Structure formats: structure tokens, C-alpha cells
Coordinates of C-alpha atoms and ligand atoms in Angstrom, one line a residue:
X21 CA -25.5 7.2 -16.8
X22 CA -26.3 7.8 -20.3
X23 CA -25.4 4.7 -22.3
X24 CA -27.0 2.0 -19.8
X25 CA -29.7 1.2 -22.0
X26 CA -29.4 -2.6 -21.7
X27 CA -31.3 -4.5 -18.9
X28 CA -29.7 -4.7 -15.4
X29 CA -29.6 -8.7 -15.3
X30 CA -27.2 -8.5 -18.4
X31 CA -25.1 -5.8 -16.9
X32 CA -24.9 -8.0 -13.8
X33 CA -24.0 -11.0 -15.8
X34 CA -21.4 -9.2 -17.7
X35 CA -19.8 -7.9 -14.4
X36 CA -19.9 -11.1 -13.0
X37 CA -18.5 -12.9 -15.9
X38 CA -15.5 -10.5 -16.4
X39 CA -14.6 -10.6 -12.6
X40 CA -15.0 -14.5 -12.4
X41 CA -13.0 -15.2 -15.6
X42 CA -10.3 -12.8 -14.7
X43 CA -10.4 -14.1 -11.0
X44 CA -10.1 -17.7 -12.4
X45 CA -7.3 -16.9 -14.9
X46 CA -5.4 -15.3 -11.9
X47 CA -5.9 -18.2 -9.6
X48 CA -4.8 -20.6 -12.3
X49 CA -1.7 -18.6 -13.1
X50 CA -0.9 -18.5 -9.1
X51 CA -1.6 -22.2 -8.9
X52 CA 0.7 -22.8 -12.0
X53 CA 3.6 -20.8 -10.6
X54 CA 3.0 -22.2 -7.0
X55 CA 3.3 -25.8 -8.4
X56 CA 6.1 -25.1 -10.6
X57 CA 8.2 -24.0 -7.8
X58 CA 6.9 -27.0 -5.8
X59 CA 8.0 -29.2 -8.8
X60 CA 11.4 -27.7 -9.1
X61 CA 12.1 -28.5 -5.5
X62 CA 11.1 -31.9 -5.9
X63 CA 13.4 -32.4 -9.0
X64 CA 16.4 -30.8 -7.1
X65 CA 15.6 -33.3 -4.1
X66 CA 15.3 -36.3 -6.6
X67 CA 18.5 -35.3 -8.3
X68 CA 20.4 -35.1 -5.0
X69 CA 19.1 -38.6 -4.0
X70 CA 20.1 -40.1 -7.2
X71 CA 23.5 -38.5 -6.9
X72 CA 23.8 -40.3 -3.7
X73 CA 23.3 -43.8 -5.3
X74 CA 25.5 -42.9 -8.3
X75 CA 28.0 -41.9 -5.6
X76 CA 28.1 -45.6 -4.4
X77 CA 28.4 -46.7 -7.8
X78 CA 31.3 -44.4 -8.5
X79 CA 33.1 -45.5 -5.2
X80 CA 32.5 -49.2 -6.0
X81 CA 34.2 -48.4 -9.6
X82 CA 37.0 -46.7 -8.1
X83 CA 37.6 -49.6 -5.4
X84 CA 37.4 -52.0 -8.3
X85 CA 39.9 -50.1 -10.3
X86 CA 42.9 -51.7 -8.7
X87 CA 41.9 -54.9 -10.4
X88 CA 41.3 -53.3 -13.7
X89 CA 43.1 -55.4 -16.6
X90 CA 43.8 -58.2 -14.0
X91 CA 43.0 -61.8 -14.9
X92 CA 39.5 -62.9 -13.5
X93 CA 40.8 -65.2 -10.7
X94 CA 39.0 -66.3 -7.6
X95 CA 40.7 -63.8 -5.2
X96 CA 39.9 -61.0 -7.7
X97 CA 36.3 -62.1 -7.8
X98 CA 36.2 -62.4 -3.9
X99 CA 37.6 -59.0 -3.6
X100 CA 35.3 -57.5 -5.9
X101 CA 32.2 -59.4 -4.4
X102 CA 33.6 -58.2 -1.0
X103 CA 33.1 -54.5 -2.2
X104 CA 29.6 -55.2 -3.6
X105 CA 28.6 -56.5 -0.3
X106 CA 29.9 -53.6 1.4
X107 CA 28.8 -50.8 -0.5
X108 CA 25.2 -49.8 -0.7
X109 CA 22.9 -50.1 -3.5
X110 CA 25.4 -51.7 -5.9
X111 CA 24.4 -54.8 -7.4
X112 CA 27.8 -55.8 -9.2
X113 CA 31.1 -55.0 -10.2
X114 CA 32.5 -55.8 -13.7
X115 CA 35.9 -55.6 -15.1
X116 CA 36.2 -55.1 -19.0
X117 CA 38.8 -54.4 -21.5
X118 CA 38.0 -52.5 -24.7
X119 CA 34.6 -54.2 -25.9
X120 CA 34.5 -57.2 -23.9
X121 CA 33.4 -57.7 -20.1
X122 CA 35.5 -60.6 -18.9
X123 CA 34.9 -60.7 -15.2
X124 CA 31.8 -60.2 -13.4
X125 CA 31.0 -60.5 -9.5
X126 CA 27.7 -62.2 -10.7
X127 CA 28.7 -64.7 -13.5
X128 CA 32.5 -65.0 -12.8
X129 CA 34.8 -65.3 -15.6
X130 CA 32.5 -65.0 -18.6
X131 CA 32.4 -62.4 -21.7
X132 CA 29.7 -60.3 -22.7
X133 CA 29.8 -57.6 -25.4
X134 CA 30.2 -53.8 -24.2
X135 CA 30.2 -50.7 -26.2
X136 CA 31.8 -47.6 -24.5
X137 CA 29.7 -45.3 -27.1
X138 CA 26.5 -46.4 -25.5
X139 CA 27.5 -44.6 -22.2
X140 CA 26.6 -41.0 -22.0
X141 CA 29.6 -39.0 -21.8
X142 CA 31.5 -42.4 -21.5
X143 CA 30.0 -42.8 -17.9
X144 CA 26.4 -43.9 -17.3
X145 CA 24.1 -46.3 -19.1
X146 CA 20.5 -46.8 -18.3
X147 CA 19.2 -50.3 -19.2
X148 CA 15.7 -52.1 -19.3
X149 CA 17.3 -55.0 -17.9
X150 CA 20.3 -57.7 -18.4
X151 CA 21.1 -61.1 -18.8
X152 CA 20.9 -61.6 -15.1
X153 CA 17.6 -59.8 -14.4
X154 CA 16.1 -59.1 -18.1
X155 CA 13.0 -57.3 -16.5
X156 CA 14.6 -55.2 -13.9
X157 CA 16.0 -52.0 -15.1
X158 CA 19.5 -50.9 -13.9
X159 CA 22.1 -48.2 -14.3
X160 CA 25.7 -48.7 -15.0
X161 CA 28.3 -46.4 -13.9
X162 CA 31.7 -46.9 -15.8
X163 CA 35.3 -45.9 -14.6
X164 CA 37.7 -45.9 -17.7
X165 CA 41.0 -46.7 -16.5
X166 CA 44.0 -47.0 -18.7
X167 CA 45.1 -49.3 -21.7
X168 CA 41.4 -50.1 -22.6
X169 CA 40.5 -51.2 -19.1
X170 CA 37.2 -50.1 -17.3
X171 CA 35.3 -50.9 -14.3
X172 CA 31.5 -51.3 -14.6
X173 CA 29.4 -50.9 -11.3
X174 CA 25.8 -51.7 -11.7
X175 CA 23.0 -50.1 -9.7
X176 CA 19.5 -51.9 -9.5
X177 CA 17.1 -49.5 -10.9
X178 CA 14.8 -50.3 -7.8
X179 CA 16.6 -47.9 -5.9
X180 CA 16.4 -45.3 -8.5
X181 CA 12.6 -45.2 -9.3
X182 CA 11.8 -45.7 -5.6
X183 CA 13.4 -42.3 -5.2
X184 CA 10.7 -40.8 -7.8
X185 CA 7.9 -42.8 -6.0
X186 CA 9.1 -41.4 -2.6
X187 CA 9.3 -37.8 -3.6
X188 CA 5.7 -38.0 -4.9
X189 CA 3.7 -41.1 -5.1
X190 CA 1.6 -39.4 -8.0
X191 CA 4.6 -37.9 -9.6
X192 CA 5.3 -37.9 -13.4
X193 CA 9.1 -37.7 -12.8
X194 CA 11.7 -39.5 -14.7
X195 CA 15.3 -40.1 -14.6
X196 CA 17.0 -39.3 -17.8
X197 CA 20.4 -40.5 -19.1
X198 CA 21.0 -39.8 -22.6
X199 CA 17.9 -40.5 -24.8
X200 CA 16.5 -42.9 -22.3
X201 CA 13.9 -42.1 -19.6
X202 CA 13.3 -44.3 -16.6
X203 CA 9.7 -43.9 -15.1
X204 CA 8.7 -44.5 -11.5
X205 CA 7.7 -48.0 -12.4
X206 CA 11.0 -48.8 -13.2
X207 CA 10.3 -49.1 -17.2
X208 CA 13.0 -47.6 -19.4
X209 CA 11.7 -45.9 -22.5
X210 CA 13.4 -44.0 -25.3
X211 CA 10.7 -41.3 -26.0
X212 CA 8.6 -39.4 -23.6
X213 CA 6.0 -38.1 -25.9
X214 CA 4.9 -35.2 -23.9
X215 CA 5.2 -31.5 -24.8
X216 CA 5.6 -29.6 -21.4
X217 CA 8.3 -30.7 -19.2
X218 CA 10.8 -29.2 -16.8
X219 CA 14.0 -30.7 -15.9
X220 CA 17.1 -30.4 -13.4
X221 CA 20.4 -31.6 -14.6
X222 CA 22.8 -33.3 -12.1
X223 CA 26.1 -31.1 -11.8
X224 CA 27.9 -34.4 -10.8
X225 CA 26.8 -37.0 -13.3
X226 CA 25.4 -37.0 -16.8
X227 CA 21.6 -37.5 -15.9
X228 CA 18.7 -35.2 -15.4
X229 CA 15.4 -35.4 -13.5
X230 CA 12.6 -34.6 -15.7
X231 CA 8.9 -33.8 -14.9
X232 CA 6.0 -34.1 -17.1
X233 CA 4.1 -30.9 -16.1
X234 CA 1.3 -31.7 -18.7
X235 CA 0.3 -34.4 -16.2
X236 CA 0.5 -31.9 -13.2
X237 CA -1.2 -28.7 -14.4
X238 CA -4.5 -30.1 -15.1
X239 CA -7.8 -28.9 -14.3
X240 CA -8.3 -31.5 -11.5
X241 CA -5.2 -30.3 -9.9
X242 CA -6.6 -26.8 -10.1
X243 CA -9.8 -27.7 -8.5
X244 CA -7.8 -29.6 -5.9
X245 CA -5.3 -26.9 -4.8
X246 CA -7.5 -23.8 -5.5
X247 CA -10.8 -24.7 -4.4
X248 CA -10.5 -21.9 -1.9
X249 CA -9.3 -19.4 -4.3
X250 CA -12.3 -20.3 -6.6
X251 CA -14.7 -19.9 -4.0
X252 CA -13.3 -16.5 -3.0
X253 CA -13.6 -15.5 -6.6
X254 CA -17.0 -16.7 -7.0
X255 CA -18.0 -14.8 -3.5
X256 CA -16.2 -11.5 -5.0
X257 CA -17.7 -11.7 -8.4
X258 CA -21.1 -12.0 -7.0
X259 CA -20.5 -9.4 -4.6
X260 CA -19.1 -6.9 -6.9
X261 CA -21.8 -7.6 -9.7
X262 CA -24.5 -6.8 -6.7
X263 CA -22.8 -3.7 -5.7
X264 CA -22.3 -2.5 -9.4
X265 CA -25.8 -3.1 -9.8
X266 CA -26.8 -1.3 -6.8
X267 CA -24.9 1.7 -8.0
X268 CA -26.1 1.7 -11.6
X269 CA -29.5 1.2 -10.3
X270 CA -28.9 4.3 -7.8
X271 CA -27.6 6.4 -10.6
X272 CA -30.4 5.6 -12.9
X273 CA -33.0 6.4 -10.1
X274 CA -30.9 9.6 -9.4
X275 CA -30.8 10.4 -12.9
X276 CA -34.7 10.0 -13.1
X277 CA -35.0 12.1 -9.9
X278 CA -32.9 14.8 -11.2
X279 CA -35.2 15.1 -14.5
X280 CA -38.3 15.0 -12.2
X281 CA -36.8 17.7 -9.7
X282 CA -36.2 20.0 -12.5
X283 CA -39.7 19.8 -13.8
X284 CA -41.1 20.3 -10.3
X285 CA -38.8 23.2 -9.5
X286 CA -37.4 21.3 -6.6
X287 CA -33.9 22.7 -7.6
X288 CA -33.4 26.3 -7.0
X289 CA -30.6 28.9 -6.7
X290 CA -29.4 30.1 -3.4
X291 CA -26.5 32.6 -2.7
X292 CA -23.8 32.8 -0.2
X293 CA -22.6 36.4 0.3
X294 CA -19.3 37.6 -0.7
X295 CA -17.7 40.6 1.4
X296 CA -15.4 43.1 0.8
X297 CA -12.1 42.6 2.9
X298 CA -11.4 46.4 3.7
X299 CA -15.1 47.3 5.2
X300 CA -16.5 43.9 5.5
X301 CA -19.3 45.0 3.6
X302 CA -21.4 42.7 1.2
X303 CA -19.8 42.9 -2.2
X304 CA -22.1 40.4 -3.7
X305 CA -22.6 36.5 -3.6
X306 CA -22.1 33.2 -5.4
X307 CA -25.0 31.5 -6.7
X308 CA -25.2 27.7 -5.4
X309 CA -28.0 25.4 -6.3
X310 CA -29.9 23.4 -3.6
X311 CA -32.0 20.6 -4.3
X312 CA -34.7 20.4 -1.5
X313 CA -36.8 17.3 -2.4
X314 CA -39.7 17.0 -0.2
X315 CA -39.5 14.0 2.4
X316 CA -36.1 13.2 0.9
X317 CA -32.5 13.4 2.1
X318 CA -30.5 16.5 1.2
X319 CA -28.6 15.8 -2.0
X320 CA -25.2 17.8 -2.3
X321 CA -24.5 19.8 -5.5
X322 CA -21.3 18.0 -5.6
X323 CA -23.3 14.8 -6.4
X324 CA -25.9 16.0 -8.6
X325 CA -23.8 18.7 -10.6
X326 CA -21.5 16.0 -11.6
X327 CA -24.5 13.7 -12.8
X328 CA -26.1 16.8 -14.7
X329 CA -22.7 17.3 -16.5
X330 CA -23.0 13.6 -17.6
X331 CA -26.5 13.7 -18.6
X332 CA -26.8 17.2 -20.1
X333 CA -29.1 18.6 -17.6
X334 CA -26.5 21.3 -16.5
X335 CA -27.6 23.3 -19.3
X336 CA -31.1 23.6 -17.7
X337 CA -29.7 23.8 -14.3
X338 CA -27.7 26.8 -15.3
X339 CA -30.5 28.5 -17.0
X340 CA -32.3 28.0 -13.7
X341 CA -29.5 29.9 -11.9
X342 CA -29.8 32.9 -14.4
X343 CA -33.5 33.0 -14.8
X344 CA -34.4 32.7 -11.2
X345 CA -31.9 35.0 -9.8
X346 CA -32.7 37.8 -12.6
X347 CA -36.5 37.3 -11.6
X348 CA -35.5 37.6 -7.8
X349 CA -33.3 40.6 -8.1
X350 CA -34.9 42.6 -10.8
X351 CA -36.7 44.9 -8.8
X352 CA -34.1 45.4 -6.4
X353 CA -32.2 48.7 -6.5
X354 CA -29.2 49.0 -4.3
X355 CA -27.1 52.4 -4.7
X356 CA -23.7 51.0 -3.9
X357 CA -20.4 52.7 -5.1
X358 CA -19.7 49.6 -7.3
X359 CA -22.0 47.2 -8.6
X360 CA -22.4 44.0 -6.4
X361 CA -21.1 40.9 -8.0
X362 CA -23.2 38.0 -8.7
X363 CA -21.0 34.9 -9.5
X364 CA -22.3 32.0 -11.2
X365 CA -20.6 28.6 -11.5
X366 CA -20.2 27.5 -15.2
X367 CA -19.0 24.3 -16.6
X368 CA -16.7 23.4 -19.4
X369 CA -19.7 22.4 -21.6
X370 CA -20.7 26.2 -21.7
X371 CA -17.7 27.4 -23.3
X372 CA -18.6 25.2 -26.3
X373 CA -21.6 27.1 -27.6
X374 CA -23.2 30.6 -27.2
X375 CA -26.0 29.8 -24.9
X376 CA -24.1 31.3 -21.9
X377 CA -24.2 34.7 -24.0
X378 CA -27.9 34.6 -24.1
X379 CA -28.3 33.7 -20.5
X380 CA -26.0 36.6 -19.7
X381 CA -28.0 38.8 -22.0
X382 CA -31.3 37.7 -20.5
X383 CA -30.0 38.5 -17.0
X384 CA -28.7 42.0 -18.0
X385 CA -32.1 42.8 -19.7
X386 CA -33.9 42.2 -16.2
X387 CA -31.0 43.5 -13.9
X388 CA -29.2 46.7 -14.4
X389 CA -25.4 46.3 -15.0
X390 CA -24.9 49.3 -12.9
X391 CA -26.4 47.4 -9.7
X392 CA -25.2 44.0 -10.3
X393 CA -22.2 42.6 -12.3
X394 CA -21.9 38.9 -13.7
X395 CA -19.0 36.9 -12.7
X396 CA -18.5 33.7 -14.3
X397 CA -16.8 31.2 -12.2
X398 CA -14.9 28.6 -14.1
X399 CA -13.6 25.7 -12.1
X400 CA -10.1 24.4 -12.7
X401 CA -11.1 20.9 -12.0
X402 CA -12.7 20.7 -15.6
X403 CA -10.8 20.7 -18.8
X404 CA -11.7 23.2 -21.2
X405 CA -9.8 23.0 -24.4
X406 CA -8.5 26.3 -26.0
X407 CA -10.4 26.1 -29.3
X408 CA -11.8 28.8 -31.6
X409 CA -15.2 28.5 -30.3
X410 CA -14.0 28.9 -26.6
X411 CA -12.1 31.9 -27.6
X412 CA -14.9 33.6 -29.4
X413 CA -17.2 32.8 -26.4
X414 CA -14.5 34.3 -24.0
X415 CA -14.3 37.3 -26.5
X416 CA -18.0 38.1 -26.6
X417 CA -18.2 37.9 -22.7
X418 CA -15.3 40.4 -22.5
X419 CA -17.3 42.6 -24.7
X420 CA -20.3 42.4 -22.5
X421 CA -17.9 43.4 -19.5
X422 CA -18.8 40.1 -18.0
X423 CA -16.1 39.2 -15.2
X424 CA -14.5 35.9 -15.2
X425 CA -13.2 34.0 -12.1
X426 CA -11.0 31.3 -11.9
X427 CA -12.4 28.9 -9.2
X428 CA -10.7 26.2 -6.9
X429 CA -7.5 28.1 -8.2
X430 CA -4.3 25.8 -7.7
X431 CA -6.3 22.7 -7.0
X432 CA -6.1 21.5 -10.8
X433 CA -3.2 21.4 -13.1
X434 CA -4.4 24.1 -15.5
X435 CA -3.9 27.2 -13.5
X436 CA -1.3 29.0 -15.8
X437 CA -3.0 28.0 -19.2
X438 CA -6.3 29.2 -17.7
X439 CA -4.9 32.3 -16.7
X440 CA -3.7 32.7 -20.3
X441 CA -7.0 31.7 -22.0
X442 CA -9.5 33.6 -19.7
X443 CA -7.5 36.7 -18.7
X444 CA -9.5 36.6 -15.4
X445 CA -10.6 39.4 -13.3
X446 CA -11.0 37.3 -10.1
X447 CA -8.9 34.5 -8.6
X448 CA -10.6 32.4 -6.1
X449 CA -8.7 30.6 -3.5
X450 CA -10.5 27.1 -2.6
X451 CA -11.6 26.3 0.9
X452 CA -9.0 23.6 0.8
X453 CA -6.2 26.1 1.2
X454 CA -8.2 28.5 3.4
X455 CA -8.7 25.9 6.1
X456 CA -4.9 25.4 6.2
X457 CA -3.9 29.0 6.3
X458 CA -3.4 29.1 10.2
X459 CA -1.0 25.8 10.6
X460 CA -0.2 24.6 7.1
X461 CA 3.1 26.1 5.6
X462 CA 2.2 24.4 2.1
X463 CA -1.2 26.2 2.3
X464 CA 0.3 29.5 3.2
X465 CA 3.0 29.3 0.2
X466 CA 0.1 28.3 -2.2
X467 CA -2.0 31.2 -1.1
X468 CA 0.9 33.7 -1.1
X469 CA 1.9 32.6 -4.6
X470 CA -1.8 32.9 -5.8
X471 CA -1.9 36.5 -4.2
X472 CA 1.4 37.4 -5.9
X473 CA 0.2 36.2 -9.4
X474 CA -3.3 38.0 -8.8
X475 CA -1.5 41.3 -8.0
X476 CA 0.7 41.2 -11.0
X477 CA -2.5 40.2 -13.3
X478 CA -4.5 42.8 -11.5
X479 CA -7.0 40.4 -10.4
X480 CA -9.1 40.6 -7.3
X481 CA -8.8 37.7 -4.8
X482 CA -11.9 35.8 -3.2
X483 CA -10.9 33.5 -0.3
X484 CA -13.7 30.7 0.0
X485 CA -14.5 28.9 3.0
X486 CA -13.3 31.5 5.7
X487 CA -14.6 29.7 9.0
X488 CA -13.0 32.1 11.7
X489 CA -11.6 35.3 12.8
X490 CA -7.9 34.1 12.7
X491 CA -8.4 33.0 9.0
X492 CA -10.1 36.2 8.2
X493 CA -7.2 38.3 10.0
X494 CA -4.4 36.1 8.2
X495 CA -5.9 36.3 4.7
X496 CA -6.5 40.0 4.9
X497 CA -3.0 40.6 5.9
X498 CA -1.8 38.4 3.3
X499 CA -3.7 40.6 0.6
X500 CA -7.0 38.7 0.0
X501 CA -9.4 41.3 -1.3
X502 CA -12.9 39.4 -0.5
X503 CA -14.2 37.0 1.9
X504 CA -16.5 34.0 1.5
X505 CA -17.3 31.6 4.1
X506 CA -19.6 30.3 7.0
X507 CA -18.0 32.8 9.2
X508 CA -19.7 35.7 7.5
X509 CA -22.7 33.8 6.1
X510 CA -23.9 30.2 4.8
X511 CA -25.6 30.0 1.4
X512 CA -29.2 31.6 1.8
X513 CA -32.2 31.9 -0.3
X514 CA -32.3 34.8 -2.6
X515 CA -35.0 36.6 -0.7
X516 CA -33.2 36.4 2.5
X517 CA -30.1 37.7 0.5
X518 CA -32.2 40.7 -0.3
X519 CA -33.2 41.2 3.1
X520 CA -29.4 41.3 4.3
X521 CA -28.8 43.9 1.4
X522 CA -31.8 46.1 2.7
X523 CA -30.6 45.8 6.2
X524 CA -27.0 47.1 5.0
X525 CA -28.7 50.1 3.1
X526 CA -30.7 50.9 6.1
X527 CA -27.5 50.7 8.3
X528 CA -25.8 52.9 5.8
X529 CA -28.6 55.3 5.7
X530 CA -28.7 55.6 9.4
X531 CA -24.8 56.3 9.4
X532 CA -25.2 59.0 6.9
X533 CA -28.1 60.5 8.6
X534 CA -26.3 60.5 11.9
X535 CA -23.2 62.1 10.3
X536 CA -25.5 64.8 8.7
Ligands
C2E618 P1 -17.3 25.5 -5.3 O1 -18.0 26.4 -6.5 O2 -16.2 25.5 -4.8 O3 -18.6 26.4 -4.1 C1 -18.1 26.5 -2.8 C2 -18.7 25.4 -1.8 O4 -18.0 25.7 -0.5 C3 -20.3 25.4 -1.7 O5 -20.4 24.4 -1.6 C4 -20.5 26.3 -0.5 O6 -21.5 26.0 0.3 C5 -19.0 25.7 0.4 N1 -18.6 26.7 1.4 C6 -18.9 27.9 1.4 N2 -18.4 28.5 2.5 C7 -17.9 27.5 3.1 C8 -17.2 27.2 4.4 O7 -16.9 28.4 5.3 N3 -16.9 26.1 5.0 C9 -17.2 25.0 4.2 N4 -16.6 23.7 4.6 N5 -17.7 25.0 3.0 C10 -18.1 26.2 2.4 P2 -21.8 23.4 -2.2 O8 -22.9 24.6 -2.2 O9 -22.2 22.2 -1.8 O10 -21.2 23.5 -3.7 C11 -20.5 22.3 -4.1 C12 -20.0 22.7 -5.4 O11 -21.1 22.4 -6.4 C13 -19.5 24.0 -5.8 O12 -18.2 24.1 -5.5 C14 -19.6 24.1 -7.5 O13 -18.6 23.2 -8.1 C15 -20.8 23.1 -7.6 N6 -22.1 24.0 -7.8 C16 -22.9 24.4 -6.9 N7 -23.9 25.1 -7.6 C17 -23.5 25.1 -8.9 C18 -24.1 25.4 -10.2 O14 -25.1 26.5 -10.2 N8 -23.5 25.4 -11.3 C19 -22.6 24.4 -11.4 N9 -21.8 24.3 -12.4 N10 -21.8 24.1 -10.3 C20 -22.4 24.3 -9.1
CA619 CA1 -17.6 28.3 -7.1
CA620 CA1 -14.1 25.7 -4.2

């Protein structure tokens, strides 16, 4: 990794911090939504229970309605008192006319002032206390009948605030009527003085149940409810930062090992022969790098090439391919009908400057173009932009009769734009498609369409990853012009490749002599 110059502990701390904070934020958000849902359910429950009590008050006031406007006689009083005794939760029934209560089940025929405007929606009044029990809150239900008469049913606050206590003893719930709030201690206040509340309105009576959520969503409730999530967040933060640091260390070590391996010439080009589909003779080969570090595990090119592209050593690795191959093949003379193709894998990076041209020129100085033709394999998996520099490089390659091949064709998403940009001489079918040619219809369609396109463009087609006879036969029947794969040969050192060519030549010579 290029930009990891800061100490590993700092990296660890950073990863830990980022994951820990995001984990905590997520857990907090989860707790909030969970508690909010729970609180809403409690509000609904509380509202239903308060409605039930007010239902009793309503029923008492309806029962008393038949005496509305009647004189406060003993018989009226005893009838009303009988209702108070029979109906649960109700403390008193009072008869009023206009602004005067004139008959109460508690005091009998006495007069008290009353103002209908104090009642929310003319129906409900929350009081801190009254003359009878000045320190005990109550709620009054008002039933306005006719001719200025009304019946008032009082309910002791005790029944109401007990609901709040029952719902949750630690609750911060209030019953709100108009602009008054009754707390779970039965105290009636006119201002709540909190910012964050949620509430549930009753659909039957003009009251709401209000929850002070600033008291609910606190750090201590968070710790209480989410200690298991917090423990998990800590665990995952530590684990991730540990794994990330291991990965970074691995990359740093691999980076250092790669530089050392290049210096010690532990990375060298091998070649995998490519065969002509018609006569199954060697038509050339693909240069593939092999990292043979003494006493260590084999490191696949897929891993170190990616790293080399990131840290810039790909430039040196490509040079190694060209220089070593040229040295190995320079004294070799192989009089075939057509030159053998030597395919080099090149990265997007090489199309940004002219270094690749110098490498091709170097190769051609050592190795006769009549014997070996350079093919540059451009993989579709990398993005090469159609810039002026790229076009110049491509033009110069064409002038030198260097062939271009589109590697891994069909696996990326650039196929048609690359066809246009590179005007390739070869299209290479990836081993992913070759492996499916026998049974997979999609692979068969892809291969057919690549072959159709190649024919129209006048390109040769190399099928990579041929592993058995059936694949070979099917690909040949479909129109593939070249084979490459373990069925024919695995990648081999360059001198072994030369031996293979020598044997082919000897076999050819024998055949010719036999014919003569
Ligand atoms: P690639 O260009 O697609 O190369 C073909 C890969 O398929 C090679 O893997 C080869 O060994 C493997 N292969 C060939 N025949 C068969 C077969 O019949 N069956 C199977 N399963 N695999 C087969 P390798 O050598 O591990 O290379 C992997 C990749 O590394 C290459 O993929 C190429 O993208 C990159 N690479 C290798 N050498 C170089 C190099 O010198 N320069 C650059 N830029 N990339 C290279
Ligand atoms: Ca390739
Ligand atoms: Ca491939």
C-alpha cells in the first residue's frame, strides 16, 4: 500500500475509533427507536385505562342528568349518592345551573362558583384539589344538559395517577387536559418545561397522555438497555482493527518482499505454449511471471501483479518479461511458415507513456521479427482511457507491426470500446467461458458471439484454459483458431519451451526426410 506511512498503532486506533463510534451511534439509534415504540405502546395503554375511568364519570353524569335543574331535595341527594356508591371511581356528582353548583353529593345543598370556560372542550377539568380535599387532585367530567343545567362528576386523581405508576413505576408520563398536566405523583402543573415529548390523544375525551422522552433517552438507559450491543461493538471494533492491521502488515511485508524479489531476480518469465487449432502445432506462447521465493509458499501472479500495479513495480516486472525473454530466445532460430507469437501481458499503465515502445524495440533488436512476433495482451478488466497519449502509443505499435490482443474478452464491460480503440489482431476467450463450453448455454452463447465478432473484425481467436479433449473439439468446431491450456501444456520455463520447439522442429524434419 502506497500511502501507509503512519504508524500501525495509529492506523489501529483510527479503525477502532471509526467502527466503535459508528457501532455506538447505530446501537443508540436502535435503542431510541425501540424505546420510542415501547413508550408509544405504554401511552396507548395508559390512554385506554384513563378512558375507562372517564367512562365511569360520564355514566355517572348521565345517570344524574335526570335530576338536572331539580331542586336539591333529600330524595334527589340520596338518588345521586346511590349512583356515586354504585359507580366505580366516581367521588361526587354535582348539579349546576349556569355558573353555580347548587347541589353536591358531598355537601348537599351548597353553592359554589363554576365556570364552563375552564372545561376543555366544555367537558373536562383537571384540578389540583377542591374545597373537600384541597391537596388531592381530581378530574371533573361535565355533562351539559339543557337550559343552562349541567351535571358534574368528579373522579379522584388517585385512580388516574395510579395508572401512570402502574404502566411504568419509573415513567415520566403525564395526563394532559387543556394546559394542565397531572404527574404520576398526582401533582397538577401548568407547564411541563421539557423539550422532547411524545403524546397520545384520546379519541373519546379531550385529554392526552404525554411522555417526557428527554428523561427516557438518557445515557444511563442506553447503558442499561444496550450493554450487550455495546459489548458486541467493542468486540467487533477490536477484531476488525486487529484483522485490518494484520492485512496492512501483510501488504507492507508483501510489498517489501516484492521489491526484494525483483532485486534478487526471484521473479522470472515463464511461457505457456499456444497451439494452432488446425494442426495442433505450437504457434507461440504467453509470457507469465512466476515468483519462486526459496523456502516460501508460491505467490500467484494474480496477487503480486495487483500489488505491483499499485506500487509501480509493474514497470520493472514488464521489463523483466521483455528482457529475459529476448535473452532466452535471441539465439534461437526456428524456420516456421509464420513467426511464432510471443504474448506479453501489459497493464493500463503502459499506455500512458512510450516505455512499452522501447521494450518492444529492445526485443526486436535481439529477436528477429521473422521468427517471433510480439503480441501485447490488454486485459479488459482494467480501465484504459481513450486519451491522445494512448492513441499515439497504439499508432506507434501498429507502425511496428506489433499485434494487439484483447485478453479476458467478455468478462469486463469495455469490449466494444476496446475493439474500437485497439483494433485488435486477437480476441482471447477467458478460461471462465472455456470451462463452461461443454454444459453451460450462456458460455456457449458468449463464445459464439465473440467468434462472430472476431470473424467480422478479421481477428484470430485464442481460447484460454482448454483442459480436455471435448472442450478442444467443441471450440474448434465453433471456429476458435488457437488453443492455450493445461490440456496442451502448463506454463513452463523459457528453456523448456525452447526444447519443445526443438522437438517439434526435429519431428518436422524427420517427417520431411521420410517424405523425401
Ligand atoms: P491471464 O492473462 O488470464 O493468464 C492466464 C492464466 O490462466 C494464467 O494464470 C495461466 O496459468 C492460467 N491457465 C492457463 N491455462 C489454464 C488451464 O487450462 N486451466 C486453468 N485453470 N488455468 C489456466 P497465472 O499465470 O496465474 O496468471 C494469472 C494472471 O496474472 C494472468 O491472467 C495475468 O492477468 C496476470 N499476469 C501474469 N503474468 C503477468 C505479466 O507478466 N504481466 C502482467 N501485467 N500480468 C501478468
Ligand atoms: Ca493474458
Ligand atoms: Ca484470462
